[in-house]
């Protein structure tokens, strides 16, 4: 790749004066470059989309410098403290918090869709018992579209709303089935008398042999964890859902694409990787060695749960997750938990280290979530599935917003081609007649 020249200031000013500057409600303005190629014969170049807005959206706003996260304008701190996950689902889907009647109706509708078609259980039987739950989730959620031919018209708002309800309601059931399948224990059917999180915890941890009594502190903690994971504007998996949806694919296929993308260790797979990293560090005395590995450019090791494309200040979710972690460990009498204490010390040391300060690397949402999920009795290979359970509402809200957006068209990025020039196939390869 060769660098031809830089755009000089007056050229740039001239160029930009031809391109509209658009302003949103809050946050950076954008240069509308839709006519750039037509005007200049050039593309923009932005691997990883570090400076590129792929869409306009009114769902979530992040200020990475100030560590601000708003869902439909409400600060995450207030939502996590004052709302339930289903209230936040309603907010993300509809743009406003529900009133007393609306939330009762919404909860009842979700409850009535928590069961999955019984034939879906057959999909599990094709997997080995030690299959990673995310592999099974990709299959099972993708398969949902095979059962719901009745409401796949993406141009119908009614169909889109029903798909959103079905996904929010059924993903927890599928997540719990993934866990039960790996243990050889029977699947648990949802119970309509239980709340969303109580139902999930019973399907995950209950058996047909006992009455499951949910612990209210743990239920509240998990409800908050789902709120913290519900949405995060145009992250990799949400952008994947939008790109898949832009082709007209059905919502189940699009959410499946998001689940697959979330699985990566640089994204939603980080929570599982954080716990593995803490267990590998093992003791406070080893922290310095791992901090040095993370700083060593020749070593691919990164401090999992640290850093973020957008947050160059503390991820507000990490603070709330640390509080929840402490509450759960105290409730369970695990406040002396070795892993939690190791995580606190690693965080303290990293935040005082010049490398992390200079590169603005702070703990992100995944840093403490693994510890609290572990304390809640969730196996580490289920952590990303839990992330997907929380994020399903964000994915489907963005998918719905995109389908309804009059500006939306199939996503089709261009490239900077660095391959071979046009050339002819050598004679020796030309088929002899
Ligand atoms: C999530 O986008 C979202 O909103 C995602 C998410 C959501 O809710 O959807 O918030 C969820 O994915 C959180 C992130 C979970 N991932 C991890 O915890 C994995 C560890 N973190 C890194 O892989 C990394 O920080 C990323 C992927 C999160 C961000 O990567 P960027 O923005 O591409 O930044 P970068 O890789 O260019 O890093 C900038 C510099 C680099 O050094 P230089 O090349 O400039 O010398 O910081 C260094 C990196 O080497 N760096 C790290 C580091 N993260 C970045 N060094 C050590 N340890 C780390 N964790």
Short mmCIF file of C-alpha atoms and ligand atoms in Angstrom, two decimals:
data_model
loop_
_atom_site.label_atom_id
_atom_site.label_comp_id
_atom_site.label_asym_id
_atom_site.label_seq_id
_atom_site.Cartn_x
_atom_site.Cartn_y
_atom_site.Cartn_z
CA UNK A 1 0.00 0.00 0.00
CA UNK A 2 1.56 3.34 -0.97
CA UNK A 3 0.72 6.70 0.54
CA UNK A 4 0.22 9.08 -2.42
CA UNK A 5 -0.17 12.42 -0.68
CA UNK A 6 -2.06 14.09 2.12
CA UNK A 7 -5.00 16.32 1.37
CA UNK A 8 -3.68 19.83 1.95
CA UNK A 9 -5.62 22.13 4.25
CA UNK A 10 -7.21 24.30 1.58
CA UNK A 11 -7.94 21.23 -0.57
CA UNK A 12 -9.54 19.65 2.53
CA UNK A 13 -11.49 22.81 3.28
CA UNK A 14 -12.62 22.93 -0.34
CA UNK A 15 -13.52 19.21 -0.21
CA UNK A 16 -15.40 19.53 3.05
CA UNK A 17 -17.17 22.68 1.88
CA UNK A 18 -18.73 20.49 -0.81
CA UNK A 19 -19.78 17.84 1.72
CA UNK A 20 -22.67 18.47 4.15
CA UNK A 21 -21.91 18.45 7.89
CA UNK A 22 -24.73 16.83 9.87
CA UNK A 23 -25.44 17.37 13.58
CA UNK A 24 -27.25 14.98 15.94
CA UNK A 25 -28.81 15.66 19.36
CA UNK A 26 -25.48 15.33 21.24
CA UNK A 27 -22.03 14.05 20.26
CA UNK A 28 -19.72 14.68 17.30
CA UNK A 29 -21.03 16.11 14.04
CA UNK A 30 -20.55 13.95 10.93
CA UNK A 31 -19.34 14.69 7.41
CA UNK A 32 -21.86 13.21 5.01
CA UNK A 33 -19.56 11.54 2.47
CA UNK A 34 -22.24 9.76 0.44
CA UNK A 35 -21.34 11.87 -2.62
CA UNK A 36 -17.56 11.76 -2.06
CA UNK A 37 -16.80 9.02 -4.63
CA UNK A 38 -19.04 10.69 -7.21
CA UNK A 39 -17.34 14.08 -6.57
CA UNK A 40 -13.72 12.92 -6.22
CA UNK A 41 -13.43 9.34 -7.52
CA UNK A 42 -12.00 8.48 -4.09
CA UNK A 43 -13.23 6.33 -1.22
CA UNK A 44 -12.59 7.01 2.45
CA UNK A 45 -10.38 4.48 4.23
CA UNK A 46 -11.14 3.53 7.83
CA UNK A 47 -10.34 -0.10 8.81
CA UNK A 48 -12.29 -0.99 11.97
CA UNK A 49 -14.50 2.08 11.46
CA UNK A 50 -12.65 4.11 14.11
CA UNK A 51 -13.99 7.40 12.67
CA UNK A 52 -16.99 6.24 10.66
CA UNK A 53 -20.69 6.55 11.52
CA UNK A 54 -22.51 3.71 9.76
CA UNK A 55 -26.00 5.04 10.45
CA UNK A 56 -28.06 7.50 12.44
CA UNK A 57 -29.71 6.09 15.55
CA UNK A 58 -31.79 7.35 18.48
CA UNK A 59 -31.38 4.30 20.73
CA UNK A 60 -28.10 4.64 22.68
CA UNK A 61 -25.50 7.35 23.16
CA UNK A 62 -21.95 6.86 24.45
CA UNK A 63 -19.48 9.61 25.40
CA UNK A 64 -16.21 7.70 25.61
CA UNK A 65 -14.20 10.60 27.02
CA UNK A 66 -16.66 11.27 29.87
CA UNK A 67 -17.68 7.64 30.48
CA UNK A 68 -21.34 8.37 29.72
CA UNK A 69 -23.86 5.74 28.52
CA UNK A 70 -27.50 6.69 27.83
CA UNK A 71 -30.31 4.35 26.72
CA UNK A 72 -32.90 6.56 24.97
CA UNK A 73 -31.44 9.50 26.95
CA UNK A 74 -31.55 7.87 30.41
CA UNK A 75 -28.17 7.38 32.19
CA UNK A 76 -27.26 3.72 32.69
CA UNK A 77 -26.63 4.38 36.40
CA UNK A 78 -30.28 5.44 36.93
CA UNK A 79 -31.72 2.64 34.83
CA UNK A 80 -29.61 0.01 36.64
CA UNK A 81 -30.72 1.40 40.00
CA UNK A 82 -34.40 2.18 39.35
CA UNK A 83 -35.65 -0.12 36.57
CA UNK A 84 -36.05 -3.80 35.77
CA UNK A 85 -34.54 -5.41 32.69
CA UNK A 86 -37.97 -5.77 31.08
CA UNK A 87 -38.67 -2.07 31.65
CA UNK A 88 -35.36 -1.34 29.90
CA UNK A 89 -36.34 -3.73 27.08
CA UNK A 90 -39.58 -1.80 26.64
CA UNK A 91 -37.62 1.48 26.65
CA UNK A 92 -35.10 0.31 24.04
CA UNK A 93 -37.83 -1.06 21.77
CA UNK A 94 -40.34 1.79 22.10
CA UNK A 95 -38.28 4.86 23.00
CA UNK A 96 -40.08 5.60 26.28
CA UNK A 97 -40.24 3.90 29.69
CA UNK A 98 -43.51 1.96 30.19
CA UNK A 99 -46.24 3.16 32.54
CA UNK A 100 -47.73 0.77 35.11
CA UNK A 101 -50.24 -0.76 32.69
CA UNK A 102 -47.76 -0.99 29.80
CA UNK A 103 -45.16 -2.92 31.80
CA UNK A 104 -47.75 -5.38 33.13
CA UNK A 105 -48.91 -6.04 29.57
CA UNK A 106 -45.33 -6.29 28.26
CA UNK A 107 -44.26 -8.72 31.02
CA UNK A 108 -47.33 -10.88 30.36
CA UNK A 109 -46.66 -10.93 26.61
CA UNK A 110 -43.03 -11.92 27.13
CA UNK A 111 -44.05 -14.62 29.60
CA UNK A 112 -46.48 -16.16 27.12
CA UNK A 113 -43.66 -16.57 24.58
CA UNK A 114 -40.96 -18.14 26.77
CA UNK A 115 -41.54 -21.71 25.59
CA UNK A 116 -39.83 -22.96 22.42
CA UNK A 117 -41.29 -25.41 19.90
CA UNK A 118 -40.69 -28.84 21.39
CA UNK A 119 -39.05 -30.06 18.17
CA UNK A 120 -36.29 -27.52 18.76
CA UNK A 121 -34.99 -29.90 21.42
CA UNK A 122 -33.98 -32.22 18.57
CA UNK A 123 -31.38 -29.66 17.43
CA UNK A 124 -29.48 -30.14 20.67
CA UNK A 125 -29.17 -33.89 20.24
CA UNK A 126 -26.87 -33.44 17.24
CA UNK A 127 -24.21 -31.79 19.42
CA UNK A 128 -21.62 -33.45 21.64
CA UNK A 129 -22.31 -32.73 25.30
CA UNK A 130 -19.09 -30.72 25.50
CA UNK A 131 -20.02 -28.46 22.56
CA UNK A 132 -19.45 -24.78 23.38
CA UNK A 133 -22.86 -23.25 24.28
CA UNK A 134 -22.30 -20.43 21.79
CA UNK A 135 -22.04 -22.98 18.95
CA UNK A 136 -25.38 -24.43 20.04
CA UNK A 137 -26.93 -20.97 20.42
CA UNK A 138 -25.95 -20.01 16.88
CA UNK A 139 -27.71 -23.16 15.64
CA UNK A 140 -30.78 -22.98 17.85
CA UNK A 141 -31.52 -19.25 17.43
CA UNK A 142 -30.90 -19.50 13.70
CA UNK A 143 -33.33 -22.42 13.58
CA UNK A 144 -36.13 -20.35 15.15
CA UNK A 145 -36.97 -18.87 11.74
CA UNK A 146 -37.85 -22.41 10.61
CA UNK A 147 -40.65 -22.46 13.16
CA UNK A 148 -42.12 -19.00 12.67
CA UNK A 149 -43.19 -18.71 9.03
CA UNK A 150 -46.28 -16.84 10.29
CA UNK A 151 -44.45 -13.56 11.01
CA UNK A 152 -41.37 -13.05 8.86
CA UNK A 153 -42.56 -10.09 6.79
CA UNK A 154 -39.88 -7.54 7.73
CA UNK A 155 -41.90 -4.71 6.17
CA UNK A 156 -44.70 -5.40 8.65
CA UNK A 157 -44.16 -3.55 11.97
CA UNK A 158 -46.55 -6.06 13.58
CA UNK A 159 -44.38 -8.98 12.42
CA UNK A 160 -41.21 -7.19 13.50
CA UNK A 161 -42.66 -6.53 16.96
CA UNK A 162 -43.72 -10.18 17.34
CA UNK A 163 -40.22 -11.36 16.33
CA UNK A 164 -38.74 -9.02 18.94
CA UNK A 165 -41.02 -10.42 21.65
CA UNK A 166 -40.28 -14.02 20.60
CA UNK A 167 -36.51 -13.45 20.68
CA UNK A 168 -36.45 -11.61 24.02
CA UNK A 169 -38.67 -14.32 25.50
CA UNK A 170 -37.03 -17.41 24.01
CA UNK A 171 -33.31 -16.66 24.12
CA UNK A 172 -33.16 -17.22 27.93
CA UNK A 173 -34.94 -20.56 27.45
CA UNK A 174 -32.40 -21.55 24.78
CA UNK A 175 -29.46 -20.36 26.92
CA UNK A 176 -30.70 -22.49 29.82
CA UNK A 177 -31.20 -25.45 27.46
CA UNK A 178 -27.59 -25.07 26.29
CA UNK A 179 -26.44 -25.37 29.88
CA UNK A 180 -28.73 -28.26 30.77
CA UNK A 181 -27.68 -30.15 27.63
CA UNK A 182 -24.01 -29.86 28.59
CA UNK A 183 -24.76 -31.33 32.03
CA UNK A 184 -26.95 -34.20 30.85
CA UNK A 185 -29.76 -32.91 33.07
CA UNK A 186 -33.28 -32.61 31.61
CA UNK A 187 -34.47 -29.35 30.07
CA UNK A 188 -36.68 -27.29 32.40
CA UNK A 189 -39.85 -25.74 31.01
CA UNK A 190 -40.50 -22.08 31.87
CA UNK A 191 -43.06 -21.34 34.61
CA UNK A 192 -45.47 -18.45 33.96
CA UNK A 193 -45.81 -17.53 37.64
CA UNK A 194 -42.10 -16.56 37.79
CA UNK A 195 -40.51 -13.27 36.72
CA UNK A 196 -38.20 -13.14 33.68
CA UNK A 197 -34.99 -13.61 35.68
CA UNK A 198 -36.51 -16.03 38.24
CA UNK A 199 -37.68 -18.14 35.29
CA UNK A 200 -34.22 -18.12 33.75
CA UNK A 201 -32.48 -19.03 37.01
CA UNK A 202 -34.92 -21.89 37.58
CA UNK A 203 -34.41 -23.20 34.03
CA UNK A 204 -30.65 -22.94 34.55
CA UNK A 205 -30.29 -24.24 38.10
CA UNK A 206 -33.53 -26.05 38.94
CA UNK A 207 -34.32 -29.72 38.35
CA UNK A 208 -37.65 -31.60 38.08
CA UNK A 209 -36.85 -33.19 41.43
CA UNK A 210 -36.88 -30.05 43.61
CA UNK A 211 -38.81 -26.81 44.02
CA UNK A 212 -36.48 -24.00 42.98
CA UNK A 213 -36.48 -21.05 45.39
CA UNK A 214 -34.81 -18.02 43.78
CA UNK A 215 -32.61 -15.81 45.97
CA UNK A 216 -33.99 -12.24 45.60
CA UNK A 217 -30.55 -10.63 45.92
CA UNK A 218 -29.15 -12.84 43.18
CA UNK A 219 -32.22 -12.30 40.98
CA UNK A 220 -31.82 -8.51 41.34
CA UNK A 221 -28.10 -8.81 40.55
CA UNK A 222 -28.70 -10.80 37.39
CA UNK A 223 -31.49 -8.44 36.34
CA UNK A 224 -28.99 -5.55 36.65
CA UNK A 225 -26.33 -7.47 34.72
CA UNK A 226 -28.78 -7.88 31.84
CA UNK A 227 -29.53 -4.13 31.93
CA UNK A 228 -25.80 -3.35 31.72
CA UNK A 229 -25.47 -5.59 28.64
CA UNK A 230 -28.70 -4.56 26.90
CA UNK A 231 -27.26 -2.20 24.30
CA UNK A 232 -24.13 -0.31 23.32
CA UNK A 233 -24.82 1.55 20.04
CA UNK A 234 -22.85 0.36 16.99
CA UNK A 235 -20.51 -2.24 18.56
CA UNK A 236 -19.24 -5.10 16.39
CA UNK A 237 -22.15 -7.49 16.96
CA UNK A 238 -24.83 -4.82 16.60
CA UNK A 239 -23.19 -3.62 13.39
CA UNK A 240 -23.21 -7.25 12.24
CA UNK A 241 -26.94 -7.50 12.94
CA UNK A 242 -27.54 -4.28 11.00
CA UNK A 243 -25.44 -5.43 8.05
CA UNK A 244 -27.19 -8.81 7.92
CA UNK A 245 -30.57 -7.08 8.24
CA UNK A 246 -29.76 -4.66 5.42
CA UNK A 247 -29.94 -7.57 2.96
CA UNK A 248 -33.51 -8.34 4.07
CA UNK A 249 -32.56 -11.46 6.07
CA UNK A 250 -35.13 -12.50 8.67
CA UNK A 251 -34.65 -11.28 12.28
CA UNK A 252 -33.65 -14.71 13.63
CA UNK A 253 -30.88 -15.01 11.05
CA UNK A 254 -29.71 -11.47 11.86
CA UNK A 255 -29.62 -12.06 15.62
CA UNK A 256 -27.74 -15.31 14.94
CA UNK A 257 -25.13 -13.30 13.03
CA UNK A 258 -24.84 -11.03 16.07
CA UNK A 259 -24.40 -14.01 18.40
CA UNK A 260 -21.62 -15.36 16.19
CA UNK A 261 -19.80 -12.01 16.18
CA UNK A 262 -20.22 -11.53 19.94
CA UNK A 263 -18.38 -14.83 20.54
CA UNK A 264 -15.00 -13.32 19.70
CA UNK A 265 -12.60 -12.78 22.65
CA UNK A 266 -12.09 -9.14 21.63
CA UNK A 267 -15.85 -8.59 22.07
CA UNK A 268 -18.37 -10.55 24.11
CA UNK A 269 -16.04 -13.52 24.56
CA UNK A 270 -13.88 -11.35 26.83
CA UNK A 271 -15.83 -12.14 30.01
CA UNK A 272 -14.96 -15.83 29.72
CA UNK A 273 -11.37 -14.85 28.83
CA UNK A 274 -11.12 -12.56 31.90
CA UNK A 275 -11.90 -15.38 34.31
CA UNK A 276 -9.44 -17.69 32.52
CA UNK A 277 -6.81 -14.93 32.73
CA UNK A 278 -7.41 -14.35 36.45
CA UNK A 279 -7.21 -18.07 37.12
CA UNK A 280 -3.96 -18.21 35.11
CA UNK A 281 -2.50 -15.27 37.09
CA UNK A 282 -3.58 -17.17 40.18
CA UNK A 283 -1.92 -14.98 42.77
CA UNK A 284 -1.21 -11.28 43.39
CA UNK A 285 2.51 -12.06 43.23
CA UNK A 286 2.13 -12.90 39.50
CA UNK A 287 0.38 -9.66 38.53
CA UNK A 288 3.55 -7.77 37.55
CA UNK A 289 4.56 -10.55 35.14
CA UNK A 290 1.21 -10.41 33.35
CA UNK A 291 1.14 -6.61 33.26
CA UNK A 292 4.54 -6.74 31.55
CA UNK A 293 3.27 -9.36 29.08
CA UNK A 294 0.33 -7.06 28.25
CA UNK A 295 2.75 -4.20 27.57
CA UNK A 296 5.17 -6.28 25.51
CA UNK A 297 4.46 -5.64 21.80
CA UNK A 298 6.07 -8.94 20.86
CA UNK A 299 3.65 -10.79 23.13
CA UNK A 300 0.07 -11.24 21.79
CA UNK A 301 -1.25 -11.34 25.38
CA UNK A 302 -3.65 -8.56 26.27
CA UNK A 303 -5.17 -7.78 29.64
CA UNK A 304 -8.65 -9.15 29.04
CA UNK A 305 -11.46 -6.93 30.29
CA UNK A 306 -9.31 -3.82 29.75
CA UNK A 307 -9.54 -1.27 26.96
CA UNK A 308 -12.35 -0.17 24.71
CA UNK A 309 -12.73 1.32 21.26
CA UNK A 310 -14.95 4.10 22.56
CA UNK A 311 -14.39 4.45 26.32
CA UNK A 312 -11.15 6.31 26.91
CA UNK A 313 -12.31 6.81 30.46
CA UNK A 314 -13.84 4.31 32.88
CA UNK A 315 -16.64 2.19 31.35
CA UNK A 316 -19.64 3.21 33.53
CA UNK A 317 -20.89 -0.36 33.33
CA UNK A 318 -17.68 -1.68 34.89
CA UNK A 319 -18.24 0.46 37.99
CA UNK A 320 -21.81 -0.82 38.35
CA UNK A 321 -20.67 -4.38 37.68
CA UNK A 322 -18.00 -4.10 40.39
CA UNK A 323 -20.66 -2.94 42.89
CA UNK A 324 -22.94 -5.82 41.87
CA UNK A 325 -20.03 -8.22 42.18
CA UNK A 326 -19.36 -7.04 45.72
CA UNK A 327 -23.07 -7.33 46.66
CA UNK A 328 -23.34 -10.87 45.32
CA UNK A 329 -20.09 -12.06 46.94
CA UNK A 330 -21.19 -10.55 50.26
CA UNK A 331 -24.65 -12.15 49.97
CA UNK A 332 -23.01 -15.51 49.30
CA UNK A 333 -20.40 -15.06 52.04
CA UNK A 334 -17.65 -15.01 49.40
CA UNK A 335 -16.38 -11.47 50.09
CA UNK A 336 -12.95 -13.04 50.61
CA UNK A 337 -13.20 -14.62 47.17
CA UNK A 338 -9.59 -14.98 45.99
CA UNK A 339 -10.40 -14.25 42.34
CA UNK A 340 -12.35 -11.09 43.20
CA UNK A 341 -9.55 -9.81 45.42
CA UNK A 342 -7.05 -10.61 42.67
CA UNK A 343 -9.22 -8.68 40.17
CA UNK A 344 -9.38 -5.65 42.48
CA UNK A 345 -5.58 -5.68 42.92
CA UNK A 346 -4.92 -6.18 39.20
CA UNK A 347 -7.24 -3.26 38.43
CA UNK A 348 -5.49 -1.07 41.03
CA UNK A 349 -2.02 -1.85 39.70
CA UNK A 350 -3.01 -1.49 36.02
CA UNK A 351 -4.70 1.87 36.61
CA UNK A 352 -1.48 3.19 38.19
CA UNK A 353 0.73 1.91 35.36
CA UNK A 354 1.98 4.53 32.87
CA UNK A 355 1.28 2.27 29.85
CA UNK A 356 -2.40 1.87 30.73
CA UNK A 357 -2.74 5.52 31.69
CA UNK A 358 -1.13 6.74 28.48
CA UNK A 359 -3.21 4.40 26.30
CA UNK A 360 -6.34 5.17 28.35
CA UNK A 361 -7.00 1.53 29.08
CA UNK A 362 -9.67 1.08 31.75
CA UNK A 363 -11.70 -1.94 32.88
CA UNK A 364 -14.69 -2.54 30.59
CA UNK A 365 -18.02 -4.23 31.16
CA UNK A 366 -16.44 -7.67 30.84
CA UNK A 367 -13.85 -7.22 33.57
CA UNK A 368 -16.09 -7.95 36.56
CA UNK A 369 -18.99 -9.68 34.86
CA UNK A 370 -17.21 -13.03 34.74
CA UNK A 371 -16.52 -12.96 38.47
CA UNK A 372 -20.11 -12.18 39.41
CA UNK A 373 -21.49 -14.74 36.94
CA UNK A 374 -19.09 -17.31 38.38
CA UNK A 375 -20.37 -16.43 41.88
CA UNK A 376 -23.95 -16.84 40.61
CA UNK A 377 -23.06 -20.40 39.69
CA UNK A 378 -22.92 -19.81 35.93
CA UNK A 379 -20.19 -21.92 34.25
CA UNK A 380 -17.56 -19.80 32.45
CA UNK A 381 -18.37 -21.29 29.03
CA UNK A 382 -21.87 -19.81 29.47
CA UNK A 383 -20.68 -16.24 30.12
CA UNK A 384 -20.90 -15.06 26.52
CA UNK A 385 -24.29 -16.70 26.14
CA UNK A 386 -25.38 -14.59 29.13
CA UNK A 387 -24.03 -11.50 27.37
CA UNK A 388 -26.06 -12.50 24.27
CA UNK A 389 -29.17 -12.90 26.44
CA UNK A 390 -28.84 -9.29 27.63
CA UNK A 391 -27.86 -7.90 24.23
CA UNK A 392 -30.67 -9.55 22.23
CA UNK A 393 -32.98 -6.60 22.97
CA UNK A 394 -30.36 -4.10 21.77
CA UNK A 395 -29.73 -6.07 18.61
CA UNK A 396 -33.42 -6.36 17.74
CA UNK A 397 -34.07 -2.69 18.58
CA UNK A 398 -31.31 -1.64 16.15
CA UNK A 399 -32.53 -4.11 13.53
CA UNK A 400 -36.07 -2.69 13.78
CA UNK A 401 -34.77 0.91 13.65
CA UNK A 402 -32.72 0.09 10.56
CA UNK A 403 -35.61 -1.58 8.69
CA UNK A 404 -37.81 1.45 9.41
CA UNK A 405 -35.08 3.93 8.38
CA UNK A 406 -35.95 5.44 4.96
CA UNK A 407 -32.21 5.99 4.37
CA UNK A 408 -31.30 2.34 4.84
CA UNK A 409 -29.98 0.36 1.88
CA UNK A 410 -28.01 -2.86 1.65
CA UNK A 411 -24.64 -2.37 3.37
CA UNK A 412 -21.83 -2.77 0.86
CA UNK A 413 -18.45 -1.22 1.90
CA UNK A 414 -15.76 -0.59 -0.75
CA UNK A 415 -11.98 -1.25 -0.41
CA UNK A 416 -8.47 -0.09 -1.20
CA UNK A 417 -7.29 -2.78 -3.66
CA UNK A 418 -3.66 -3.78 -3.16
CA UNK A 419 -3.61 -6.99 -5.23
CA UNK A 420 -2.13 -7.88 -8.61
CA UNK A 421 -2.66 -5.71 -11.69
CA UNK A 422 -4.67 -7.20 -14.62
CA UNK A 423 -2.63 -10.01 -16.21
CA UNK A 424 -3.16 -12.95 -18.66
CA UNK A 425 -3.15 -16.65 -17.77
CA UNK A 426 0.24 -18.03 -19.00
CA UNK A 427 0.05 -20.29 -22.12
CA UNK A 428 1.12 -23.39 -20.20
CA UNK A 429 -2.09 -23.13 -18.21
CA UNK A 430 -4.32 -22.67 -21.24
CA UNK A 431 -6.31 -25.90 -21.70
CA UNK A 432 -5.05 -27.87 -24.68
CA UNK A 433 -8.06 -28.61 -26.92
C1 LIG B 1 -16.86 -5.33 24.49
O1 LIG B 1 -17.64 -1.80 21.12
C2 LIG B 1 -18.35 -2.08 22.18
O2 LIG B 1 -19.20 -1.33 22.60
C3 LIG B 1 -18.08 -3.44 22.79
C4 LIG B 1 -18.75 -3.73 24.13
C5 LIG B 1 -20.24 -3.82 24.00
O3 LIG B 1 -20.93 -3.58 25.01
O4 LIG B 1 -20.73 -4.23 22.91
O5 LIG B 1 -18.41 -2.71 25.04
C6 LIG B 1 -18.30 -5.06 24.69
O6 LIG B 1 -16.51 -5.91 23.50
C7 LIG B 1 -15.87 -4.81 25.50
C8 LIG B 1 -14.39 -5.12 25.11
C9 LIG B 1 -14.10 -6.56 25.55
N1 LIG B 1 -12.76 -6.96 25.04
C10 LIG B 1 -11.71 -7.11 25.85
O7 LIG B 1 -11.71 -6.84 27.05
C11 LIG B 1 -10.47 -7.67 25.15
C12 LIG B 1 -9.21 -6.84 25.55
N2 LIG B 1 -9.32 -5.49 24.94
C13 LIG B 1 -8.69 -5.29 23.66
O8 LIG B 1 -8.73 -6.37 22.79
C14 LIG B 1 -9.03 -3.93 23.06
O9 LIG B 1 -8.90 -3.00 24.05
C15 LIG B 1 -10.36 -3.73 22.36
C16 LIG B 1 -10.59 -4.75 21.29
C17 LIG B 1 -11.47 -3.79 23.34
C18 LIG B 1 -10.33 -2.35 21.72
O10 LIG B 1 -9.40 -2.40 20.73
P1 LIG B 1 -9.13 -1.12 19.78
O11 LIG B 1 -10.08 -0.05 20.02
O12 LIG B 1 -8.98 -1.61 18.39
O13 LIG B 1 -7.80 -0.57 20.35
P2 LIG B 1 -6.39 -1.06 19.90
O14 LIG B 1 -6.40 -2.55 19.78
O15 LIG B 1 -6.00 -0.25 18.73
O16 LIG B 1 -5.51 -0.69 21.18
C19 LIG B 1 -4.96 0.61 21.29
C20 LIG B 1 -3.62 0.37 21.97
C21 LIG B 1 -2.78 -0.69 21.26
O17 LIG B 1 -1.44 -0.37 21.51
P3 LIG B 1 -0.61 0.39 20.30
O18 LIG B 1 -0.76 -0.46 19.06
O19 LIG B 1 -1.27 1.74 20.16
O20 LIG B 1 0.81 0.45 20.80
O21 LIG B 1 -3.83 -0.15 23.30
C22 LIG B 1 -3.28 -1.44 23.41
C23 LIG B 1 -3.08 -1.97 22.00
O22 LIG B 1 -2.00 -2.89 21.97
N3 LIG B 1 -4.29 -2.26 24.10
C24 LIG B 1 -4.02 -3.13 25.07
C25 LIG B 1 -5.27 -3.63 25.46
N4 LIG B 1 -6.23 -3.08 24.72
C26 LIG B 1 -5.62 -2.23 23.87
N5 LIG B 1 -2.86 -3.52 25.64
C27 LIG B 1 -2.96 -4.44 26.63
N6 LIG B 1 -4.13 -4.99 27.07
C28 LIG B 1 -5.29 -4.59 26.51
N7 LIG B 1 -6.44 -5.12 26.92
#
